[in-house]
PDB file of C-alpha atoms in Angstrom:
ATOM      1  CA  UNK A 815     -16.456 -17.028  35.725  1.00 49.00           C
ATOM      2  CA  UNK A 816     -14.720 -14.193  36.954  1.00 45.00           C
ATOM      3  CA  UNK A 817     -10.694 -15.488  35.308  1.00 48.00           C
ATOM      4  CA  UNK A 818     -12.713 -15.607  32.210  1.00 44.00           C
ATOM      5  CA  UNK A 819     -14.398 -12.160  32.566  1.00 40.00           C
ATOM      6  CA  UNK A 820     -11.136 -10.786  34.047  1.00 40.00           C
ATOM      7  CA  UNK A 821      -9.095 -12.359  30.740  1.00 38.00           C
ATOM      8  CA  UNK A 822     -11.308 -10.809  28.534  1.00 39.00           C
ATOM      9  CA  UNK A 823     -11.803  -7.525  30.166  1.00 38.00           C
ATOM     10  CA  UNK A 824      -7.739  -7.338  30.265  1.00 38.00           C
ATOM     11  CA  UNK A 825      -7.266  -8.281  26.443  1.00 38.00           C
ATOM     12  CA  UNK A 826      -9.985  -5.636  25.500  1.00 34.00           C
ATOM     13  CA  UNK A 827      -8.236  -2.899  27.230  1.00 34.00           C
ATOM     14  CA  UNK A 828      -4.606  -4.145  25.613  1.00 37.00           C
ATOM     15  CA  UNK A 829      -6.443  -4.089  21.924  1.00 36.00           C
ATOM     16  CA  UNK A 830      -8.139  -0.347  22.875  1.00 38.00           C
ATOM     17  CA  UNK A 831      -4.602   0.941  24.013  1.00 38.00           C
ATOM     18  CA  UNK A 832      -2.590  -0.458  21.164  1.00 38.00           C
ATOM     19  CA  UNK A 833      -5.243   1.319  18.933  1.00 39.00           C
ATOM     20  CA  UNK A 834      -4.022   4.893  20.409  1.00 39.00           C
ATOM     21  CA  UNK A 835      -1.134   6.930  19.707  1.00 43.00           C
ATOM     22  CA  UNK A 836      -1.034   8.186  22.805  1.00 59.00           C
ATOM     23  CA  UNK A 837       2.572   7.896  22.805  1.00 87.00           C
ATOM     24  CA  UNK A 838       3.202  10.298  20.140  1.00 90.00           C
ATOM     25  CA  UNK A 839       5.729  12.934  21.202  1.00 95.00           C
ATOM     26  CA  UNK A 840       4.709  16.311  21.669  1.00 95.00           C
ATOM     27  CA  UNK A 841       6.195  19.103  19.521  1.00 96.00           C
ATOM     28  CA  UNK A 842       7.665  20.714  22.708  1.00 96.00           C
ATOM     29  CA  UNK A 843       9.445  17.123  22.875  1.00 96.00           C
ATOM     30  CA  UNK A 844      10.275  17.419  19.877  1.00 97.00           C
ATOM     31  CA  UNK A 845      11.451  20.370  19.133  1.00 97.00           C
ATOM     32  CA  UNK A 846      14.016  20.261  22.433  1.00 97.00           C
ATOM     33  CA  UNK A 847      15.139  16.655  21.086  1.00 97.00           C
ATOM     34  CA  UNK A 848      16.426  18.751  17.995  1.00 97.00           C
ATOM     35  CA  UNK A 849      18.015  21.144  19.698  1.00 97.00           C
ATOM     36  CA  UNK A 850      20.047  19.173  22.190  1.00 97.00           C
ATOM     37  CA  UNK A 851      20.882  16.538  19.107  1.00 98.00           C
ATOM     38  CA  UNK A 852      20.826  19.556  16.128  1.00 97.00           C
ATOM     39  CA  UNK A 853      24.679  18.569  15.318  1.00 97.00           C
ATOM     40  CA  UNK A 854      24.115  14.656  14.642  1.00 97.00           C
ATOM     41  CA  UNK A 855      20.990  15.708  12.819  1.00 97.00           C
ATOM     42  CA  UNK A 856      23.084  18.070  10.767  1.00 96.00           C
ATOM     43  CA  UNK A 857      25.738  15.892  10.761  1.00 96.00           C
ATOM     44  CA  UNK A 858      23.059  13.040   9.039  1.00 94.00           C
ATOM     45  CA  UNK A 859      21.670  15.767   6.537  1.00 93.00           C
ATOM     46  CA  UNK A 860      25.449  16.268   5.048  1.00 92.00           C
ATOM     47  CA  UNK A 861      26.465  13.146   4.646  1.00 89.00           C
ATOM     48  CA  UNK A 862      22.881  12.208   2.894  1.00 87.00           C
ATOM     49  CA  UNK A 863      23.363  15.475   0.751  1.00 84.00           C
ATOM     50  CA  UNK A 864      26.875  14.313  -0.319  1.00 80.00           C
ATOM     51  CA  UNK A 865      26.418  11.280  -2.672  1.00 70.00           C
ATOM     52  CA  UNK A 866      24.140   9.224  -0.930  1.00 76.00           C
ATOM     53  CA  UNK A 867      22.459   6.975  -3.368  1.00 75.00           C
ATOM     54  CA  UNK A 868      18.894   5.181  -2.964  1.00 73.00           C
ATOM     55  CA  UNK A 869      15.653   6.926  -1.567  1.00 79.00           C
ATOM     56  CA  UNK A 870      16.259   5.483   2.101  1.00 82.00           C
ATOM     57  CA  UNK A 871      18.621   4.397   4.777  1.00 84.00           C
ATOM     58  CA  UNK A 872      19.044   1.705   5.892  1.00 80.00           C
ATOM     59  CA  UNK A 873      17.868  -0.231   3.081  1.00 73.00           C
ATOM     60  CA  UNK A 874      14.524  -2.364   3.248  1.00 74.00           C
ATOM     61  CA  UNK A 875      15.232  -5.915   2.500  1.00 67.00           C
ATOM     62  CA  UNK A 876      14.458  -5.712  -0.947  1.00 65.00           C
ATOM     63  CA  UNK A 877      17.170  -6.395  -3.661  1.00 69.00           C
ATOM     64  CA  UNK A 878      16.649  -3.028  -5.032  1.00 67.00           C
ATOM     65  CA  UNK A 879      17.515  -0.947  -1.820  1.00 65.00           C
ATOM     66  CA  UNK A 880      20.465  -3.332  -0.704  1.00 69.00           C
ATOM     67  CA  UNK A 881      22.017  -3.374  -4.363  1.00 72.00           C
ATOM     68  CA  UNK A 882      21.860   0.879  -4.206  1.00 71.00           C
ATOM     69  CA  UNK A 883      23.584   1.454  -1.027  1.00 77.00           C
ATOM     70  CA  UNK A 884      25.953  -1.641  -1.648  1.00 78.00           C
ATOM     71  CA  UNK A 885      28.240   1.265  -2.729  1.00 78.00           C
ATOM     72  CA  UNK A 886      28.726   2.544   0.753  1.00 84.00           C
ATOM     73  CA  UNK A 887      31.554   2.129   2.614  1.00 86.00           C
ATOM     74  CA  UNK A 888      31.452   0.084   6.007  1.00 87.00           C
ATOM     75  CA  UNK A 889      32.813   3.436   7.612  1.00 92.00           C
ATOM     76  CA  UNK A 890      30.343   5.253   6.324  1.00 90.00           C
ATOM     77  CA  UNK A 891      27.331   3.067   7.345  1.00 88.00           C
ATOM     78  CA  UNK A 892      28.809   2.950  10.628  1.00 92.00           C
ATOM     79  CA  UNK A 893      28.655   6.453  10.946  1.00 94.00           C
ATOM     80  CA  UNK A 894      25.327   6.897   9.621  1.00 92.00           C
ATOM     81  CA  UNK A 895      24.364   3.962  12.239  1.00 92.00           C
ATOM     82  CA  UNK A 896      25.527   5.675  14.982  1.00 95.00           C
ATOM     83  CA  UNK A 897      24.320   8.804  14.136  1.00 96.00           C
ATOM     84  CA  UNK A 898      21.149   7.619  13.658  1.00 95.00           C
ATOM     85  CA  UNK A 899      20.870   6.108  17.084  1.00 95.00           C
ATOM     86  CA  UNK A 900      22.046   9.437  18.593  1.00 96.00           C
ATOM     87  CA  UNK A 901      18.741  11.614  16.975  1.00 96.00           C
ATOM     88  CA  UNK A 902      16.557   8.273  18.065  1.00 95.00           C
ATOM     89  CA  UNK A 903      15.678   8.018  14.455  1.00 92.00           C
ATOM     90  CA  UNK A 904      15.504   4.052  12.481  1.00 85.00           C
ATOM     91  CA  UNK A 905      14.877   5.268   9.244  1.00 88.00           C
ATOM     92  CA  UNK A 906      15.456   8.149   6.694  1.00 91.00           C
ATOM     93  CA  UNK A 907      13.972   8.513   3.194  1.00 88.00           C
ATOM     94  CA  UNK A 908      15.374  11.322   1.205  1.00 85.00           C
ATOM     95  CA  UNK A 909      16.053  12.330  -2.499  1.00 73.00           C
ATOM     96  CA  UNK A 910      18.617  10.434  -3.425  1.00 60.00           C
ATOM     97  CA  UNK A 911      21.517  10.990  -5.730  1.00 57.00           C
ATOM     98  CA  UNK A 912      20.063   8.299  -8.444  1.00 58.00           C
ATOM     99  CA  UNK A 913      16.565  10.078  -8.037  1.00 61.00           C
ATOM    100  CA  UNK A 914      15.626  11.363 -11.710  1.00 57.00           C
ATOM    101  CA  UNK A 915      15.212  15.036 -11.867  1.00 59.00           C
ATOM    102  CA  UNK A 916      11.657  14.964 -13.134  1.00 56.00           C
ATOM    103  CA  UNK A 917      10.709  13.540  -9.867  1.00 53.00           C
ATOM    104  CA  UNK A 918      12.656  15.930  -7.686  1.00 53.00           C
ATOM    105  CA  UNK A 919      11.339  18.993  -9.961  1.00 53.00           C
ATOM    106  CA  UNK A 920       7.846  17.973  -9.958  1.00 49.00           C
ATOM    107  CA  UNK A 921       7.188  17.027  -6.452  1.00 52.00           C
ATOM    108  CA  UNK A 922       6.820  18.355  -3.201  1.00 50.00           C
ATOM    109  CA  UNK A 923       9.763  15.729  -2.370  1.00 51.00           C
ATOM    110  CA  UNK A 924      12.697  17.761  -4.142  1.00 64.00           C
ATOM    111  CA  UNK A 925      15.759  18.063  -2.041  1.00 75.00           C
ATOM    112  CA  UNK A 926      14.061  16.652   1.251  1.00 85.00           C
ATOM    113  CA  UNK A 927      15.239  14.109   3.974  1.00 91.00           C
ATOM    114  CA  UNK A 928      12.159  12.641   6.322  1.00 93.00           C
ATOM    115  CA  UNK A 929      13.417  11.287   9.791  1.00 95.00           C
ATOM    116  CA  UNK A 930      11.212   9.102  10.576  1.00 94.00           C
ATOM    117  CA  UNK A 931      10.494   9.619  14.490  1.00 95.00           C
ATOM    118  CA  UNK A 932       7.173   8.442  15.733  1.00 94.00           C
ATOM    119  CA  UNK A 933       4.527   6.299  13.363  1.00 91.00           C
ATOM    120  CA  UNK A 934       1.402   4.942  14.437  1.00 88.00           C
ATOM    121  CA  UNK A 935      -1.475   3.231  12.549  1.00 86.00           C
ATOM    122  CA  UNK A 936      -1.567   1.099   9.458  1.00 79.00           C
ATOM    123  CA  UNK A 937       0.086   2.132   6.069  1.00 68.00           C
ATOM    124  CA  UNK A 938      -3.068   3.042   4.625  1.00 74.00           C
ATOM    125  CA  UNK A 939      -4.977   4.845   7.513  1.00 78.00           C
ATOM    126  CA  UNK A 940      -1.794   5.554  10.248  1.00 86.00           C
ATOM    127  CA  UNK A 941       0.382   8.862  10.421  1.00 90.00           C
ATOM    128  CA  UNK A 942       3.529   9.582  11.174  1.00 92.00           C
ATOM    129  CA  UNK A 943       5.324  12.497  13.329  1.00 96.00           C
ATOM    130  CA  UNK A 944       8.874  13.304  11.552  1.00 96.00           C
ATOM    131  CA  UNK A 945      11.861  15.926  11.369  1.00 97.00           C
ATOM    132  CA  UNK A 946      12.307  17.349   7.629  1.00 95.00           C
ATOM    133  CA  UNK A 947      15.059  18.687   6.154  1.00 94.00           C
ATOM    134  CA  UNK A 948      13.350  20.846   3.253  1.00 91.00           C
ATOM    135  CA  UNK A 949      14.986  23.737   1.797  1.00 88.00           C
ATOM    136  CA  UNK A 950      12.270  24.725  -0.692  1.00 83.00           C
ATOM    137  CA  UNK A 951       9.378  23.565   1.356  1.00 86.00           C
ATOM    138  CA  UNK A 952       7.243  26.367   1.050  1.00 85.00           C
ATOM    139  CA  UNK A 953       7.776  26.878  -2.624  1.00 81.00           C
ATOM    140  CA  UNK A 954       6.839  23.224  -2.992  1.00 76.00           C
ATOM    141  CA  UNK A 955       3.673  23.640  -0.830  1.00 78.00           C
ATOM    142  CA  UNK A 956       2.503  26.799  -2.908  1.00 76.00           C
ATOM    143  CA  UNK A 957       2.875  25.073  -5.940  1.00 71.00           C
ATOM    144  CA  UNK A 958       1.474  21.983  -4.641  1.00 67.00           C
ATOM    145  CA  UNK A 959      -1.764  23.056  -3.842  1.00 63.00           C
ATOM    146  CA  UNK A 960      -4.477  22.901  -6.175  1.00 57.00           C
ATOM    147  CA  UNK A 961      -8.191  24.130  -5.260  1.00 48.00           C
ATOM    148  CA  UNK A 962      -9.172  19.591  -5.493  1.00 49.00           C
ATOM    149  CA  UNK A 963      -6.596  19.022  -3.201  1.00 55.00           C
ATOM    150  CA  UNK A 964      -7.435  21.318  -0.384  1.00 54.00           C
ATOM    151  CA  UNK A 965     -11.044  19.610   0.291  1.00 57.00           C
ATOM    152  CA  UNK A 966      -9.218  16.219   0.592  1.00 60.00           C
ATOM    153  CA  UNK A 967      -5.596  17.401   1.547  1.00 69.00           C
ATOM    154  CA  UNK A 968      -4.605  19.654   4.283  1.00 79.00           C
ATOM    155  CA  UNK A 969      -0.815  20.577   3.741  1.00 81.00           C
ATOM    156  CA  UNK A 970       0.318  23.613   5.398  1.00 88.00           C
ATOM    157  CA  UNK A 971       3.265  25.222   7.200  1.00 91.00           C
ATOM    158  CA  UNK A 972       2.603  26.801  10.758  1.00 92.00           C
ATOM    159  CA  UNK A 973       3.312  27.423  14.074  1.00 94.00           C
ATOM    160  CA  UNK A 974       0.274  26.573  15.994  1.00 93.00           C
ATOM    161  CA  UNK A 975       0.891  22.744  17.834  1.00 94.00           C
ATOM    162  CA  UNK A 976       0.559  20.286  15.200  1.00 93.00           C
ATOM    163  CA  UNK A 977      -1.063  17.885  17.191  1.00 89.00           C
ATOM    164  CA  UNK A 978      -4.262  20.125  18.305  1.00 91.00           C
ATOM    165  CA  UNK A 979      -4.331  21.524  15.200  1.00 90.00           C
ATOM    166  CA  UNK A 980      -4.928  18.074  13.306  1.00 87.00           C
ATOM    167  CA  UNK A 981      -7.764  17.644  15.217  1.00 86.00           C
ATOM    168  CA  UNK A 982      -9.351  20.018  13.887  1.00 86.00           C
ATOM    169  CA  UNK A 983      -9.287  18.239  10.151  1.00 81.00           C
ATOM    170  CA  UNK A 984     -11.327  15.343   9.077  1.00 77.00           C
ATOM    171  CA  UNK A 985      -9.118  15.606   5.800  1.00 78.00           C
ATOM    172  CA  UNK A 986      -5.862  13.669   5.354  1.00 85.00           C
ATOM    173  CA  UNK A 987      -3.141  16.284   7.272  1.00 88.00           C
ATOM    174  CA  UNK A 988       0.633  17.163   6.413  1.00 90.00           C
ATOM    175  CA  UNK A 989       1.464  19.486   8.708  1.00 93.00           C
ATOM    176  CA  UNK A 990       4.888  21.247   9.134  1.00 95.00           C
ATOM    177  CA  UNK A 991       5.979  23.423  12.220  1.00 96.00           C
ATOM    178  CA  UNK A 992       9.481  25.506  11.679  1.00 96.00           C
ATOM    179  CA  UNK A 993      11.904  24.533  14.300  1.00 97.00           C
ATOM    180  CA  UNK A 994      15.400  26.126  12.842  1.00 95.00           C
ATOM    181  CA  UNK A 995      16.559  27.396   9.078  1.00 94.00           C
ATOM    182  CA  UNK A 996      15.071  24.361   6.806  1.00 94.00           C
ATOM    183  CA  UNK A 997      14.276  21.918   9.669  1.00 97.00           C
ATOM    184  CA  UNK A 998      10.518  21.328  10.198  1.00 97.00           C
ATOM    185  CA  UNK A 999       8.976  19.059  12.378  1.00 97.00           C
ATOM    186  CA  UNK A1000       6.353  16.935  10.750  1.00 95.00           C
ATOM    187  CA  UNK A1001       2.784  15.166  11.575  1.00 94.00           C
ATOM    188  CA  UNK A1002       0.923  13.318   9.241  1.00 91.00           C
ATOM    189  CA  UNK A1003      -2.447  11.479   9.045  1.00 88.00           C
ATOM    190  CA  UNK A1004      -4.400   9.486   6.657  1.00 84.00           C
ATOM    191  CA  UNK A1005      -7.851   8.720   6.852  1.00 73.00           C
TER     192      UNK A1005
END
């Protein structure tokens, strides 16, 4: 009797911790990973601005993804490799070079890289805690928000901690915090 109750009381507790994010950096964390890594993350930002193709890097395995960045060079996937273990980062999706313009005009995305730090959650009700590389970010946000979306939508750009200040939204959150010039940390939630 007491293995069983002992089995089960362990694999409740391992499904009640795996449902946290308590492991979610904090922007303090953050913000001095940045700093001590700002030149790879720089570094990453040019070489994505130059000619890099696709909306992500590395590619998903998906034909689509692996025929666009087929163009790379092995040196330069090295170097984006590398450079993406330095900033502790597996994934980027930016605006690529094959992006049509409508979409970069017309969305909050134009001219925008998302390094992908710290997700938690499903796809449809998860979040994610990111660096951004957005030069127009606050024009996008102003012209973004619409009276509808602000009931279900919280996007905003401050300094207050971004994780106490989701807390204090039942809506879905994209919340930006300056660290330096166009970088931004990021934390986002959906319900």
């Amino acid at each position: 009797m007491y293995k069983a109750f002992h089995t089960c009381f362990i694999s409740l507790l391992c499904v009640f911790a795996g449902c946290t994010h308590n492991g979610m950096p904090t922007d303090k964390v953050m913000i001095a990973h940045f700093t001590e890594n700002e030149s790879a993350f720089v570094q990453l930002q040019h070489l994505i601005d130059e000619d890099l193709p696709g909306e992500r890097y590395p590619a998903f395995d998906n034909a689509l993804d692996s025929f666009r960045l087929s163009a790379i060079s092995a040196e330069k996937k090295a170097l984006l490799d590398s450079l993406l273990k330095v900033v502790g980062v597996e994934r980027v999706f930016y605006t690529g070079t094959d992006t049509p313009a409508e979409f970069i005009q017309d969305t909050i995305y134009s001219k925008r890289i998302d390094f992908l730090y710290y997700s938690f959650g499903l796809s449809i009700s998860g979040g994610a805690k990111k660096y951004v590389y957005a030069p127009h970010l606050k024009e996008t946000i102003a012209q973004s928000q619409t009276y509808d979306d602000i009931e279900y939508y919280i996007r905003k750009i401050t300094n207050e901690d971004l994780d106490e200040l989701s807390k204090t939204y039942s809506q879905e959150v994209e919340l930006y915090r300056p660290i330096k010039d166009d970088w931004y940390i990021c934390l986002e939630r959906s319900n």
